[in-house]
PDB file of C-alpha atoms in Angstrom:
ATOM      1  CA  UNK A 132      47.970-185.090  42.972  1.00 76.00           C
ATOM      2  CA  UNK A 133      48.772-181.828  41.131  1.00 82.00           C
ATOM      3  CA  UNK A 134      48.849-183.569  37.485  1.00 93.00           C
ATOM      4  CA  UNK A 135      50.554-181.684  35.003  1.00 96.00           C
ATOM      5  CA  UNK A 136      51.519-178.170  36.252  1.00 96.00           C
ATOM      6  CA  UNK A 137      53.308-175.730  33.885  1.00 97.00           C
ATOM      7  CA  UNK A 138      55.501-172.625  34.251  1.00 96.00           C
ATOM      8  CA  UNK A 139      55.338-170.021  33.392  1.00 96.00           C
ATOM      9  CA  UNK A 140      51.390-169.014  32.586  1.00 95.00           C
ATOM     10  CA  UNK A 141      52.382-166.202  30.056  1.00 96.00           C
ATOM     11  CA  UNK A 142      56.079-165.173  28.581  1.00 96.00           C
ATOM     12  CA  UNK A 143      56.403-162.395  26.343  1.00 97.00           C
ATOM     13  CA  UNK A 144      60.030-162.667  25.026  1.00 97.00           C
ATOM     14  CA  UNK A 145      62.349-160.589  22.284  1.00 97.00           C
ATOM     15  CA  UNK A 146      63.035-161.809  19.428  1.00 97.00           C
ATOM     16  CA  UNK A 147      66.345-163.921  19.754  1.00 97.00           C
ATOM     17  CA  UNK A 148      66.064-165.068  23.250  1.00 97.00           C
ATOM     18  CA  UNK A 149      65.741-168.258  24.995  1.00 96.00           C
ATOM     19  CA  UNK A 150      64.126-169.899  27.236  1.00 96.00           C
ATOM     20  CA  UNK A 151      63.132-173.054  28.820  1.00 98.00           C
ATOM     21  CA  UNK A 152      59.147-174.131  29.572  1.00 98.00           C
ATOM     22  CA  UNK A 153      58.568-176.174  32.518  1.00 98.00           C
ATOM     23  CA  UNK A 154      56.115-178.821  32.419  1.00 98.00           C
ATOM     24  CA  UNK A 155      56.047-181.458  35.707  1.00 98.00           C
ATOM     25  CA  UNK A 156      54.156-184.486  36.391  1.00 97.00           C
ATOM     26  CA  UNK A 157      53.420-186.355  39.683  1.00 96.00           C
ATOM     27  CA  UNK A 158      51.215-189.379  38.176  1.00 94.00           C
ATOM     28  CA  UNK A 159      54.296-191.329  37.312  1.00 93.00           C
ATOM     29  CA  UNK A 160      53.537-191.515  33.587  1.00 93.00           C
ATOM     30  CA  UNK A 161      55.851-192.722  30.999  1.00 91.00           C
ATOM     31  CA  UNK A 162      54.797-190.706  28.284  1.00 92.00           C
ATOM     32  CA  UNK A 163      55.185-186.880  27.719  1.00 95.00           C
ATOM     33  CA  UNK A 164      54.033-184.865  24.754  1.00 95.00           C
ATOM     34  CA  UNK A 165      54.868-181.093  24.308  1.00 97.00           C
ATOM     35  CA  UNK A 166      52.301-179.039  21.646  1.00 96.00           C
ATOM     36  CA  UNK A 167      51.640-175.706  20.569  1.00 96.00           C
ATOM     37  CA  UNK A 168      48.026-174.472  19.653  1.00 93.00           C
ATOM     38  CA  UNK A 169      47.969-171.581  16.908  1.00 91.00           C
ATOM     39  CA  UNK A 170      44.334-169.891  16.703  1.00 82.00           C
ATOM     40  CA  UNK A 171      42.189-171.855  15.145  1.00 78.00           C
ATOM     41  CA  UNK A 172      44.572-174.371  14.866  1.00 82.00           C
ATOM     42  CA  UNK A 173      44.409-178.132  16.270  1.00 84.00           C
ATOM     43  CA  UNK A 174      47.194-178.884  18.550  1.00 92.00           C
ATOM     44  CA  UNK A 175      50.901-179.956  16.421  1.00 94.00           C
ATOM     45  CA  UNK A 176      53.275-182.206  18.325  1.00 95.00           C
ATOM     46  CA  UNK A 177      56.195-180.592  19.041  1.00 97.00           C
ATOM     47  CA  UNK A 178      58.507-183.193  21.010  1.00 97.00           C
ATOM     48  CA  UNK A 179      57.094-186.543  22.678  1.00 94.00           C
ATOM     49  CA  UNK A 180      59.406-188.680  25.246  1.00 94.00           C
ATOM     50  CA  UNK A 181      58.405-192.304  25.963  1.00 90.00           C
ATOM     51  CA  UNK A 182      60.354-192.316  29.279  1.00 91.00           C
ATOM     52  CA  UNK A 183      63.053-191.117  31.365  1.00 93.00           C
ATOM     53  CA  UNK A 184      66.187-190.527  28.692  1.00 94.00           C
ATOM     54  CA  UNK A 185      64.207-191.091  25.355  1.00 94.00           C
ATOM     55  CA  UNK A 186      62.683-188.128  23.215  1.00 96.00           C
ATOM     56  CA  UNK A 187      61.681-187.957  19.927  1.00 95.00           C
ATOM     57  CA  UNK A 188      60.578-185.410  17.503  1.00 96.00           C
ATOM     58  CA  UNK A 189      56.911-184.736  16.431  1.00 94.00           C
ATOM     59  CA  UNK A 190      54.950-183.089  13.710  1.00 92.00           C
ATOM     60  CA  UNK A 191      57.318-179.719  14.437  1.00 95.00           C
ATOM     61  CA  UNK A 192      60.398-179.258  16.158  1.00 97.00           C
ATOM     62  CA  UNK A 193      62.359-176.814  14.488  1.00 96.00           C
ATOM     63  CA  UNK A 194      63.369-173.753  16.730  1.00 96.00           C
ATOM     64  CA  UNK A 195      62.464-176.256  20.199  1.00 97.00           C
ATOM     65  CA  UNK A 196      65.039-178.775  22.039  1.00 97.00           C
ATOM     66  CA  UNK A 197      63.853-180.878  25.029  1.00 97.00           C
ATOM     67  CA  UNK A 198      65.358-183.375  27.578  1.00 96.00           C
ATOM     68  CA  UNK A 199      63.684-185.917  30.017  1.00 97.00           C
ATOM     69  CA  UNK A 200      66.246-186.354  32.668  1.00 96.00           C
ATOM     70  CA  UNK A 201      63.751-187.847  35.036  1.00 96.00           C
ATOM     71  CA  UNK A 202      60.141-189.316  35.017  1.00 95.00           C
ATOM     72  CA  UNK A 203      58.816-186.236  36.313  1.00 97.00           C
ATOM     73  CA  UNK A 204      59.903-183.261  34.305  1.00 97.00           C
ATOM     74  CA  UNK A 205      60.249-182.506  30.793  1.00 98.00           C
ATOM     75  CA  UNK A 206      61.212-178.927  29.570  1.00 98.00           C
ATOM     76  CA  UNK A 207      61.014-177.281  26.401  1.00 98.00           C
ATOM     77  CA  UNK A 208      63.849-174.837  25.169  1.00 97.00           C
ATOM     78  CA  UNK A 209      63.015-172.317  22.899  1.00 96.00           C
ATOM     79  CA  UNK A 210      66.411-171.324  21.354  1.00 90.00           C
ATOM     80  CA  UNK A 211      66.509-168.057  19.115  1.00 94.00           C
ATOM     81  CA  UNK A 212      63.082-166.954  19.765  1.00 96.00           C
ATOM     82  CA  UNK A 213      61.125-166.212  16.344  1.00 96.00           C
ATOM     83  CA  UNK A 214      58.034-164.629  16.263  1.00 96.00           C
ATOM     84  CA  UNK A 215      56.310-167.696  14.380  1.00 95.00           C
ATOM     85  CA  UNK A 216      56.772-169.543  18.004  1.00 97.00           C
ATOM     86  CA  UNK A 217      54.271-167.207  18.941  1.00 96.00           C
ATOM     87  CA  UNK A 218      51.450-169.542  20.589  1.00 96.00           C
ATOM     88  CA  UNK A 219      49.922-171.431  23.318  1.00 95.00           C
ATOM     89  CA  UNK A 220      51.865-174.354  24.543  1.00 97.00           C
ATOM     90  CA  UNK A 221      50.848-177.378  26.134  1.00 96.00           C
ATOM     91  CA  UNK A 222      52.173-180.039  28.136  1.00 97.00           C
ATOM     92  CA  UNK A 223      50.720-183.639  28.700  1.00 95.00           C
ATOM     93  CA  UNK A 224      51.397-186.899  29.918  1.00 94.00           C
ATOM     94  CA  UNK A 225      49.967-190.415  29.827  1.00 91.00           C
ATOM     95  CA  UNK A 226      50.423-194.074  31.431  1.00 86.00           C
ATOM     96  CA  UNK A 227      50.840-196.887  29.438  1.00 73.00           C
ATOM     97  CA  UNK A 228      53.834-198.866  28.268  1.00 64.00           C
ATOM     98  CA  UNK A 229      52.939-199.117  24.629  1.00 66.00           C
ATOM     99  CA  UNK A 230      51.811-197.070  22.111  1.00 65.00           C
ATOM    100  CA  UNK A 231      48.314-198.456  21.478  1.00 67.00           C
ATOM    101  CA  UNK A 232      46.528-195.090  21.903  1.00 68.00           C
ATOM    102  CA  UNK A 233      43.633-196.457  24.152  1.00 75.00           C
ATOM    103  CA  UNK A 234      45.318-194.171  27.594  1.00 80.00           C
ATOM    104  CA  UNK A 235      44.173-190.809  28.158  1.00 86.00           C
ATOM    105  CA  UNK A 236      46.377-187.933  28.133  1.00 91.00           C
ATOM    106  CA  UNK A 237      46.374-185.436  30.777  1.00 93.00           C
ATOM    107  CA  UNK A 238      46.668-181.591  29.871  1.00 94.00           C
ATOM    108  CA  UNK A 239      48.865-179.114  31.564  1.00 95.00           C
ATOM    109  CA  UNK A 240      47.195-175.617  31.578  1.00 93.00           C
ATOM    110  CA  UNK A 241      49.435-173.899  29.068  1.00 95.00           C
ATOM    111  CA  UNK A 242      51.747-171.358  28.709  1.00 96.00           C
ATOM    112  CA  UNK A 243      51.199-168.414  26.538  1.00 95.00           C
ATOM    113  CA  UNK A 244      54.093-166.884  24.757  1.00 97.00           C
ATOM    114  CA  UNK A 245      54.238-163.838  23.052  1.00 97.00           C
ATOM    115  CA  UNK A 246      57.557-163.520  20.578  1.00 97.00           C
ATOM    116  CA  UNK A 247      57.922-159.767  19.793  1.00 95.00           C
TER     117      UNK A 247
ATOM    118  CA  UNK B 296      48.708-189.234   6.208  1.00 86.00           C
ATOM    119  CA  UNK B 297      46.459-189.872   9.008  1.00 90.00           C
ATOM    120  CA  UNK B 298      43.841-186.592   9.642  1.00 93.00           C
ATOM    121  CA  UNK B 299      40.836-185.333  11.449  1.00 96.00           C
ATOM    122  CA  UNK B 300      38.464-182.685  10.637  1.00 96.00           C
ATOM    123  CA  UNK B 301      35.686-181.237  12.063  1.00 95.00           C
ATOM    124  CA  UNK B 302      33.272-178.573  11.683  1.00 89.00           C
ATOM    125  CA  UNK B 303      33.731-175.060  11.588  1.00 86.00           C
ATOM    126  CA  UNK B 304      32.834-173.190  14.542  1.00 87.00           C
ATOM    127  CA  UNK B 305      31.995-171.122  16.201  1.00 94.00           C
ATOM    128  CA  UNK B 306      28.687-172.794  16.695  1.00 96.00           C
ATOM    129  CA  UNK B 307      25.897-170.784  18.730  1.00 97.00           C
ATOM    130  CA  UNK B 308      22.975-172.062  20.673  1.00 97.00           C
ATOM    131  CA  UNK B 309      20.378-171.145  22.579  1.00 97.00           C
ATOM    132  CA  UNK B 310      20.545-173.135  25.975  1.00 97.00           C
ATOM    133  CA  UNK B 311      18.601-176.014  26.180  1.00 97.00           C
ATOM    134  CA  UNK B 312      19.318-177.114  21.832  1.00 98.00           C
ATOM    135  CA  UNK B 313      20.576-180.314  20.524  1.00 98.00           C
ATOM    136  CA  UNK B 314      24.388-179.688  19.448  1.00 97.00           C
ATOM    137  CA  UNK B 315      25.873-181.678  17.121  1.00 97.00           C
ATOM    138  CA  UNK B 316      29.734-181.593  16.046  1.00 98.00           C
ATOM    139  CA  UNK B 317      30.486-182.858  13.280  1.00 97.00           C
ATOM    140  CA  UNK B 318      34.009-185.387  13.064  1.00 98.00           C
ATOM    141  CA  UNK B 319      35.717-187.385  10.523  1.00 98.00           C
ATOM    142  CA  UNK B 320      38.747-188.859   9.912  1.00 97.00           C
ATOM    143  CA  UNK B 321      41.460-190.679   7.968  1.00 96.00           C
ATOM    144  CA  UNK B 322      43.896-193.097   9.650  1.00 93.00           C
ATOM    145  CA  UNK B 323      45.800-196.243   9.541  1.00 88.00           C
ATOM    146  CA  UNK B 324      44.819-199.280  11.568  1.00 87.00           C
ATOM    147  CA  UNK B 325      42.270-199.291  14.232  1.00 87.00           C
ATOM    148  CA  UNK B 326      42.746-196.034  16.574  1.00 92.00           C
ATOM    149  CA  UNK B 327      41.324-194.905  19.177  1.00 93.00           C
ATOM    150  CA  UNK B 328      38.895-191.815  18.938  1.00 95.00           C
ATOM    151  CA  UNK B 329      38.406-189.091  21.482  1.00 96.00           C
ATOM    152  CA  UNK B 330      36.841-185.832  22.449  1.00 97.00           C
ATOM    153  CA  UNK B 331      38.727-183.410  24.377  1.00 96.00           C
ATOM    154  CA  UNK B 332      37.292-180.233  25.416  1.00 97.00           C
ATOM    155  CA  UNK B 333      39.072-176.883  26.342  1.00 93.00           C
ATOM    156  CA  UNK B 334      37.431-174.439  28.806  1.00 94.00           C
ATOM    157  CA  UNK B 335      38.578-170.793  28.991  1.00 89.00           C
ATOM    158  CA  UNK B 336      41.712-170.002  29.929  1.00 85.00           C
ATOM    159  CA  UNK B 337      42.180-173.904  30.688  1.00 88.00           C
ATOM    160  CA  UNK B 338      44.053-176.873  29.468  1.00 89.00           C
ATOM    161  CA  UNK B 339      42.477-179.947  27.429  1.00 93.00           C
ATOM    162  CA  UNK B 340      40.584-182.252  29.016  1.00 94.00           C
ATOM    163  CA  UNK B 341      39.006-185.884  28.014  1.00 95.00           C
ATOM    164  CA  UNK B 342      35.342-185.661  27.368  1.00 97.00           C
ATOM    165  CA  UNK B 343      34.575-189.141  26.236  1.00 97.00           C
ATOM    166  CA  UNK B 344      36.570-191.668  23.786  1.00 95.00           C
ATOM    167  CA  UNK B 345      35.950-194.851  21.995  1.00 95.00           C
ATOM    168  CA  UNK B 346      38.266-197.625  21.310  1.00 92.00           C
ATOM    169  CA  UNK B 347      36.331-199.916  18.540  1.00 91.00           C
ATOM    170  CA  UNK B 348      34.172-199.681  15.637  1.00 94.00           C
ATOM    171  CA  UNK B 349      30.608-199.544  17.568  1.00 96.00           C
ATOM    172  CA  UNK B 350      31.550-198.084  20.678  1.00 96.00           C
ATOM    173  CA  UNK B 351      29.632-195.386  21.914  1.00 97.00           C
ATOM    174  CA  UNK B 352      31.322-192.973  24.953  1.00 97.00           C
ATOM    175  CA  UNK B 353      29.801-190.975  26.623  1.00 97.00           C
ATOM    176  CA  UNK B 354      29.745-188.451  29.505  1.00 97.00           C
ATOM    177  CA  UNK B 355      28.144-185.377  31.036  1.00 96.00           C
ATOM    178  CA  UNK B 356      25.145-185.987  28.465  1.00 97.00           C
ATOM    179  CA  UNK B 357      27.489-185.852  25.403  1.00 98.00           C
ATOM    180  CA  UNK B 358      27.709-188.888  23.252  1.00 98.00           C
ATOM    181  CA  UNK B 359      29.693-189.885  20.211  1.00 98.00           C
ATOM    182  CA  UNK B 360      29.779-193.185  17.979  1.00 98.00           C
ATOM    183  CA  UNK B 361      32.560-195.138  16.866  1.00 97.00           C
ATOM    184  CA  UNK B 362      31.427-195.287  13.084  1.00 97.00           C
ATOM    185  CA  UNK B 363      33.906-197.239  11.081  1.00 95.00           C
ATOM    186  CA  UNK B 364      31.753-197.622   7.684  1.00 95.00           C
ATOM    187  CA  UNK B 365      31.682-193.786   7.894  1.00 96.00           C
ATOM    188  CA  UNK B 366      35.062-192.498   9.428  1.00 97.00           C
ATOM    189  CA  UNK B 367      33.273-190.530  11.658  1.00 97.00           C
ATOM    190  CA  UNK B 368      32.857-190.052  15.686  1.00 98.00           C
ATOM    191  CA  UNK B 369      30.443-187.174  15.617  1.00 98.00           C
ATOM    192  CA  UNK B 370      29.479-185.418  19.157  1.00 98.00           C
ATOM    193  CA  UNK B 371      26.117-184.940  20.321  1.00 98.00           C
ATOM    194  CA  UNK B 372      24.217-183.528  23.367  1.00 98.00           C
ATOM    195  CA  UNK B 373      20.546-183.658  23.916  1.00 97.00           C
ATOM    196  CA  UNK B 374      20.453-180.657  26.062  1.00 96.00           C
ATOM    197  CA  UNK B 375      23.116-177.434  25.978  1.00 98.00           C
ATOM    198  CA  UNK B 376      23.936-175.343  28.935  1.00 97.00           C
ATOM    199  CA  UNK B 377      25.537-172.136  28.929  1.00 97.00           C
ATOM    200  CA  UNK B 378      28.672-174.212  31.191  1.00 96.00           C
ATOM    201  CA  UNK B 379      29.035-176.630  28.030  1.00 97.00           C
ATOM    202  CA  UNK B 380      30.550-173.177  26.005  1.00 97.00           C
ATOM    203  CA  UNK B 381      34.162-173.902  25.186  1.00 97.00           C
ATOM    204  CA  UNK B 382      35.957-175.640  22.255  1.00 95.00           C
ATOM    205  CA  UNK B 383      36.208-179.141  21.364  1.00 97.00           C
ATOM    206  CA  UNK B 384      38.652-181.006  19.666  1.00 96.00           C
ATOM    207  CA  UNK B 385      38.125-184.552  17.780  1.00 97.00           C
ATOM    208  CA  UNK B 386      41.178-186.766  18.200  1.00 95.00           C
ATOM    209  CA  UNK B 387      42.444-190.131  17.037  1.00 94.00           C
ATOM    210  CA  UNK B 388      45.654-192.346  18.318  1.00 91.00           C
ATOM    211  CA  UNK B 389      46.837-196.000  17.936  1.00 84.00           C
ATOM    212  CA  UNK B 390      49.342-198.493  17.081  1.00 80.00           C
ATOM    213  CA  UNK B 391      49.586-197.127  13.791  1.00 80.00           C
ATOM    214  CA  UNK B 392      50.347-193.531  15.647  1.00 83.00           C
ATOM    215  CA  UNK B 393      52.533-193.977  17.905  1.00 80.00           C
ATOM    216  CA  UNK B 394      50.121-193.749  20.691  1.00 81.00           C
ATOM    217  CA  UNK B 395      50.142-189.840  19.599  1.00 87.00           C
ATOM    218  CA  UNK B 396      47.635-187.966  19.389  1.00 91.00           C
ATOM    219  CA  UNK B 397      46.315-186.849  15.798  1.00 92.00           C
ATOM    220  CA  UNK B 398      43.848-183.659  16.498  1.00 93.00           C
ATOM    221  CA  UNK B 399      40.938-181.797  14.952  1.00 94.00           C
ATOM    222  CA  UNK B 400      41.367-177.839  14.435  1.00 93.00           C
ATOM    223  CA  UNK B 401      38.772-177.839  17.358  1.00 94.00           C
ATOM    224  CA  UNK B 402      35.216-176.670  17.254  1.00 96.00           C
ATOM    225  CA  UNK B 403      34.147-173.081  19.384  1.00 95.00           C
ATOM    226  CA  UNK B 404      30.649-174.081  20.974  1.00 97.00           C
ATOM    227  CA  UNK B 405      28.830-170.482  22.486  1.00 97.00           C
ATOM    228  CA  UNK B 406      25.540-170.936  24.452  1.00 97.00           C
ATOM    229  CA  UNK B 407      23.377-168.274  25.375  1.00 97.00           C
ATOM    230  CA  UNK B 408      20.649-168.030  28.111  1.00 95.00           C
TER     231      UNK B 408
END
């Protein structure tokens, strides 16, 4: 199993561009959680999807618009890029089918974006 | 609202000292508590969680107690080596979450030879 893979590793974009994170999965989990990690920051939820066609929004979403289409994938669109988005960003999943907390999540290995 | 906070880092040890990180936290219910730890250039991964008031996990000599009385789940190690240098995050998630994760701002461990 690959786990979580994400593309790209590093971005630098302009400001007012998009673009569209991939993050992938191949443990066939339900949940999916997008976050950013500022320095010296804990990680903030951006977007979380509890299956294939549901998403929700987390702690903050502005500026970010996702889609689950399938199980596997779940990819974040940065619309407008600002350079506040500036950050690390990470994707994860997790089994389970409730939200009771107990189920590990499983960390992508980030991708750093640099809004200039 | 629901909260964690740990230490500030960055803590530095010699190799071979007893680490201690300290974590408490605020929440809702009964969550789940967790240490994740973050290698350089590397993604978060589980270190050790526990699920009840009581529980101790454990893993890769690092410890942590589920202390309900105290709202705390701090992490300890016997023994650093200069491999355990990274930064760990304290974490909490349950019913009363969402099943999301609620983290620390993460603690930067450095040990030297």
């Amino acid at each position: 199993n690959a786990g979580v893979t994400q593309t790209p590793k590093f971005r630098i974009l302009k400001i007012g561009q998009s673009m569209t994170l991939q993050c992938a999965q191949d443990m066939n989990h339900n949940y999916m959680y997008w976050y950013r990690q500022d320095p010296g920051m804990g990680l903030k939820l951006i977007y979380y999807s509890v299956g294939a066609g549901i998403t929700d929004k987390g702690e903050v979403p502005n500026g970010y618009n996702v889609s689950r289409s399938t199980t596997e994938d779940f990819p974040l669109r940065l619309e407008l890029a600002a350079p506040s988005q500036t950050s690390v960003y990470f994707c994860a999943s997790k089994s389970g089918t409730g939200p009771s907390g107990v189920d590990e999540q499983y960390f992508g290995p980030g991708t750093r974006l640099t809004v200039t | 609202g629901d909260s964690v906070t740990q230490m500030e880092g960055p803590v530095t040890l010699s190799e071979e000292a007893f680490l201690t990180i300290n974590c408490t936290y605020t929440a809702t219910g009964y969550p789940s508590l967790f240490w994740y730890v973050q290698y350089p250039g590397e993604g978060l991964q589980l270190l050790l969680k526990a699920t009840k008031a009581d529980d101790k996990g454990s893993n890769k000599g690092f410890e942590a107690t589920y202390r309900k009385e105290t709202t705390s789940f701090h992490l300890e190690k016997g023994s650093v080596q200069v491999s355990d240098s990274a930064v760990y995050f304290c974490a909490l998630s349950g019913y009363n979450q969402g099943g999301k994760l609620i983290f620390g701002q993460g603690t930067e461990l450095s040990v030297k030879p």
